[in-house]
Amino acid sequence: DQQVKQNSPSLSVQEGRISILNCDYTNSMFDYFLWYKKYPAEGPTFLISISSIKDKNEDGRFTVFLNKSAKHLSLHIVPSQPGDSAVYFCAASSGSGAQKLVFGQGTRLTINP
Amino acid sequence: DVKVTQSSRYLVKRTGEKVFLECVQDMDHENMFWYRQDPGLGLRLIYFSYDVKMKEKGDIPEGYSVSREKKERFSLILESASTNQTSMYLCASSWTETEAFFGQGTRLTVV
């Protein structure tokens, strides 16, 4: 049973435009959500997180939105740059912090020049 | 800078061999994790440890065991490697209240 789902395996966006990556979850006990970025042959790197007490968190070009009633979160990247091309993973945990993260399947983002 | 180091980038092992994957972190993190990444399945948790000598099963522990004798080191053991354990293995560490930091991964091929 996939508790965290990223339903789009891939996404292609023009350079300079907005990239929107989506993530849905089923476990209402999740209270901390993270986005990771992964290049081929490297480990995932942390991008941005949000606690369930917030509905938005922003860091430079990256903004994460959380809709608890819909059990949905999204990552917005604006403007998109070629270096943003990577696989993005959504992750969630319950309890506190990053214990026992549950990951989605990932979305491959390609930024076209 | 947090550093999580996995002992090998690439490994090729034969079916039935005992395989050790080592992971070391230098930030005194209490939590350490082993995940495997497979196409279309994302990252799946194999085992995690929240203290020395403590371990808990993740979602897919079958065929694996772990060892944490020192706080900075977390080992994943494949008792008898099989071809369905061919995968990318990722180690991570964290404090309880923060994000997890990942190593560079070990691409294991079992032939």
Coordinates of C-alpha atoms in Angstrom, one line a residue:
Chain A
D1 CA 0.0 0.0 0.0
Q2 CA 1.6 3.2 -1.2
Q3 CA 1.1 5.8 1.5
V4 CA 2.8 8.6 -0.5
K5 CA 2.1 8.8 -4.1
Q6 CA 3.5 10.9 -6.9
N7 CA 1.3 10.1 -9.8
S8 CA 3.3 11.8 -12.5
P9 CA 6.4 9.8 -13.4
S10 CA 7.8 12.7 -15.5
L11 CA 7.3 16.3 -16.2
S12 CA 8.7 18.6 -18.9
V13 CA 8.9 22.4 -18.5
Q14 CA 10.3 25.2 -20.5
E15 CA 13.2 27.1 -18.9
G16 CA 11.9 30.2 -17.1
R17 CA 8.4 28.9 -16.6
I18 CA 6.9 27.4 -13.4
S19 CA 7.4 23.7 -12.5
I20 CA 4.7 22.2 -10.3
L21 CA 5.3 18.8 -8.8
N22 CA 2.5 17.1 -6.9
C23 CA 2.3 14.6 -4.1
D24 CA -0.6 12.9 -2.4
Y25 CA -0.6 10.9 0.9
T26 CA -3.1 8.7 2.6
N27 CA -1.9 8.5 6.2
S28 CA -3.5 11.2 8.3
M29 CA -0.8 10.7 11.0
F30 CA 1.8 12.3 8.7
D31 CA 2.8 15.7 10.1
Y32 CA 6.1 16.5 8.4
F33 CA 6.7 16.6 4.7
L34 CA 9.9 17.0 2.7
W35 CA 11.1 17.3 -0.9
Y36 CA 14.3 15.8 -2.1
K37 CA 16.1 16.2 -5.4
K38 CA 18.2 13.4 -6.9
Y39 CA 20.7 13.4 -9.7
P40 CA 21.7 10.1 -11.4
A41 CA 24.4 8.2 -9.4
E42 CA 24.1 10.5 -6.4
G43 CA 22.2 10.3 -3.2
P44 CA 19.1 12.5 -2.7
T45 CA 19.7 16.0 -1.3
F46 CA 17.2 17.8 0.9
L47 CA 15.4 20.7 -0.8
I48 CA 12.6 22.0 1.4
S49 CA 10.2 20.9 4.2
I50 CA 6.9 21.8 5.8
S51 CA 5.3 21.0 9.1
S52 CA 1.6 20.3 9.2
I53 CA 1.0 23.4 11.2
K54 CA 1.8 25.5 8.1
D55 CA 0.3 25.6 4.7
K56 CA 3.2 27.2 2.9
N57 CA 6.9 27.3 3.1
E58 CA 9.2 29.3 0.8
D59 CA 12.9 29.1 0.1
G60 CA 14.2 31.2 -2.8
R61 CA 12.8 29.7 -6.0
F62 CA 11.2 26.8 -4.2
T63 CA 7.8 26.9 -2.4
V64 CA 5.9 24.0 -0.9
F65 CA 2.2 24.1 -0.4
L66 CA 0.3 21.8 1.9
N67 CA -3.4 21.1 1.8
K68 CA -4.2 18.9 4.8
S69 CA -7.8 18.4 4.1
A70 CA -7.0 17.1 0.6
K71 CA -3.9 15.3 1.8
H72 CA -2.0 16.9 -1.0
L73 CA 1.2 18.8 -1.3
S74 CA 3.0 20.5 -4.2
L75 CA 6.4 21.9 -4.9
H76 CA 6.6 25.0 -7.1
I77 CA 9.8 26.0 -8.7
V78 CA 9.9 29.4 -10.3
P79 CA 11.6 30.3 -12.5
S80 CA 12.7 26.8 -13.7
Q81 CA 16.4 26.4 -14.6
P82 CA 18.2 23.7 -16.6
G83 CA 20.0 22.7 -13.4
D84 CA 16.6 21.8 -11.9
S85 CA 16.4 18.7 -14.2
A86 CA 16.5 15.8 -11.7
V87 CA 14.2 13.3 -10.0
Y88 CA 12.2 14.8 -7.2
F89 CA 10.9 12.7 -4.3
C90 CA 8.2 13.7 -1.9
A91 CA 8.6 12.2 1.6
A92 CA 6.5 12.2 4.8
S93 CA 6.9 11.2 8.4
S94 CA 4.8 11.1 11.6
G95 CA 5.8 11.8 15.2
S96 CA 8.6 14.2 15.0
G97 CA 11.1 15.4 12.5
A98 CA 12.5 13.0 9.9
Q99 CA 12.2 9.7 11.6
K100 CA 11.3 6.9 9.3
L101 CA 10.5 8.8 6.1
V102 CA 8.1 7.3 3.7
F103 CA 8.9 8.3 0.1
G104 CA 6.9 8.6 -3.1
Q105 CA 7.9 7.0 -6.4
G106 CA 9.5 10.2 -7.7
T107 CA 8.9 12.5 -10.6
R108 CA 11.5 13.1 -13.3
L109 CA 11.6 16.8 -14.1
T110 CA 13.2 17.9 -17.4
I111 CA 13.8 21.6 -18.0
N112 CA 14.0 22.4 -21.7
P113 CA 16.0 25.4 -23.0
Chain B
D1 CA 28.9 20.1 6.3
V2 CA 27.2 16.9 7.1
K3 CA 28.9 13.9 5.6
V4 CA 27.4 10.5 5.1
T5 CA 29.8 8.1 3.4
Q6 CA 29.0 4.7 1.9
S7 CA 32.0 2.4 1.5
S8 CA 31.5 1.5 -2.1
R9 CA 29.9 3.3 -5.1
Y10 CA 29.6 0.1 -7.2
L11 CA 29.6 -3.6 -6.2
V12 CA 29.2 -6.8 -8.1
K13 CA 28.5 -10.0 -6.1
R14 CA 27.6 -13.5 -6.9
T15 CA 24.3 -15.2 -5.9
G16 CA 24.6 -16.7 -2.4
E17 CA 27.5 -14.5 -1.3
K18 CA 27.3 -12.6 2.0
V19 CA 27.4 -8.9 1.3
F20 CA 28.3 -6.0 3.7
L21 CA 27.4 -2.4 2.9
E22 CA 29.0 0.1 5.3
C23 CA 27.8 3.6 6.1
V24 CA 29.5 6.2 8.3
Q25 CA 28.2 9.6 9.3
D26 CA 30.2 12.4 11.0
M27 CA 27.5 14.5 12.6
D28 CA 26.7 12.5 15.7
H29 CA 23.2 11.8 14.4
E30 CA 21.1 9.5 16.5
N31 CA 19.1 8.1 13.6
M32 CA 20.4 6.1 10.7
F33 CA 18.6 4.4 7.8
W34 CA 19.0 2.0 4.9
Y35 CA 16.8 2.4 1.9
R36 CA 16.8 0.8 -1.5
Q37 CA 15.8 2.7 -4.7
D38 CA 14.2 0.9 -7.6
P39 CA 12.6 2.4 -10.7
G40 CA 8.9 3.2 -10.3
L41 CA 9.0 2.3 -6.6
G42 CA 10.8 5.3 -5.1
L43 CA 12.9 4.8 -1.9
R44 CA 11.8 1.9 0.4
L45 CA 13.0 1.6 3.9
I46 CA 14.8 -1.6 4.8
Y47 CA 15.9 -0.9 8.4
F48 CA 16.5 2.0 10.7
S49 CA 18.3 2.5 13.9
Y50 CA 17.6 5.3 16.5
D51 CA 20.5 4.4 18.8
V52 CA 23.5 2.2 19.2
K53 CA 22.6 -1.5 19.1
M54 CA 18.9 -0.5 18.5
K55 CA 17.2 -1.4 15.2
E56 CA 13.8 -1.6 13.8
K57 CA 12.5 -3.2 10.6
G58 CA 11.3 -1.0 7.8
D59 CA 8.9 -1.9 5.0
I60 CA 11.1 -4.5 3.3
P61 CA 13.5 -6.2 5.8
E62 CA 13.3 -9.7 4.3
G63 CA 16.7 -11.0 3.3
Y64 CA 18.6 -8.2 5.1
S65 CA 20.0 -7.6 8.6
V66 CA 21.8 -4.6 10.1
S67 CA 24.4 -3.8 12.7
R68 CA 25.0 -0.7 14.7
E69 CA 27.9 -1.2 17.2
K70 CA 29.0 2.5 17.1
K71 CA 26.9 5.6 16.8
E72 CA 28.6 6.7 13.6
R73 CA 28.4 3.4 11.7
F74 CA 25.4 1.5 10.3
S75 CA 26.0 -1.7 8.3
L76 CA 23.6 -3.5 6.0
I77 CA 24.1 -7.2 5.6
L78 CA 22.7 -9.4 2.8
E79 CA 23.0 -12.8 4.3
S80 CA 22.8 -14.7 1.0
A81 CA 22.6 -12.3 -2.0
S82 CA 20.0 -12.9 -4.6
T83 CA 19.4 -11.4 -8.0
N84 CA 16.3 -9.5 -6.8
Q85 CA 18.5 -7.6 -4.4
T86 CA 20.2 -5.9 -7.3
S87 CA 19.4 -2.3 -6.6
M88 CA 20.7 1.2 -5.5
Y89 CA 21.2 1.2 -1.7
L90 CA 21.1 4.5 0.1
C91 CA 22.2 5.2 3.7
A92 CA 20.9 8.2 5.5
S93 CA 21.2 9.8 9.0
S94 CA 19.4 12.5 10.9
W95 CA 18.7 14.1 14.3
T96 CA 15.1 13.4 15.3
E97 CA 13.9 16.9 14.6
T98 CA 15.6 17.5 11.2
E99 CA 15.8 16.3 7.7
A100 CA 17.7 13.1 6.8
F101 CA 21.0 13.4 4.9
F102 CA 21.9 10.8 2.4
G103 CA 25.1 9.2 1.3
Q104 CA 26.0 8.9 -2.4
G105 CA 24.6 5.4 -2.8
T106 CA 25.9 2.0 -3.6
R107 CA 24.9 0.4 -6.9
L108 CA 24.8 -3.4 -6.1
T109 CA 24.5 -5.9 -8.9
V110 CA 24.0 -9.6 -8.0
V111 CA 24.9 -12.0 -10.8

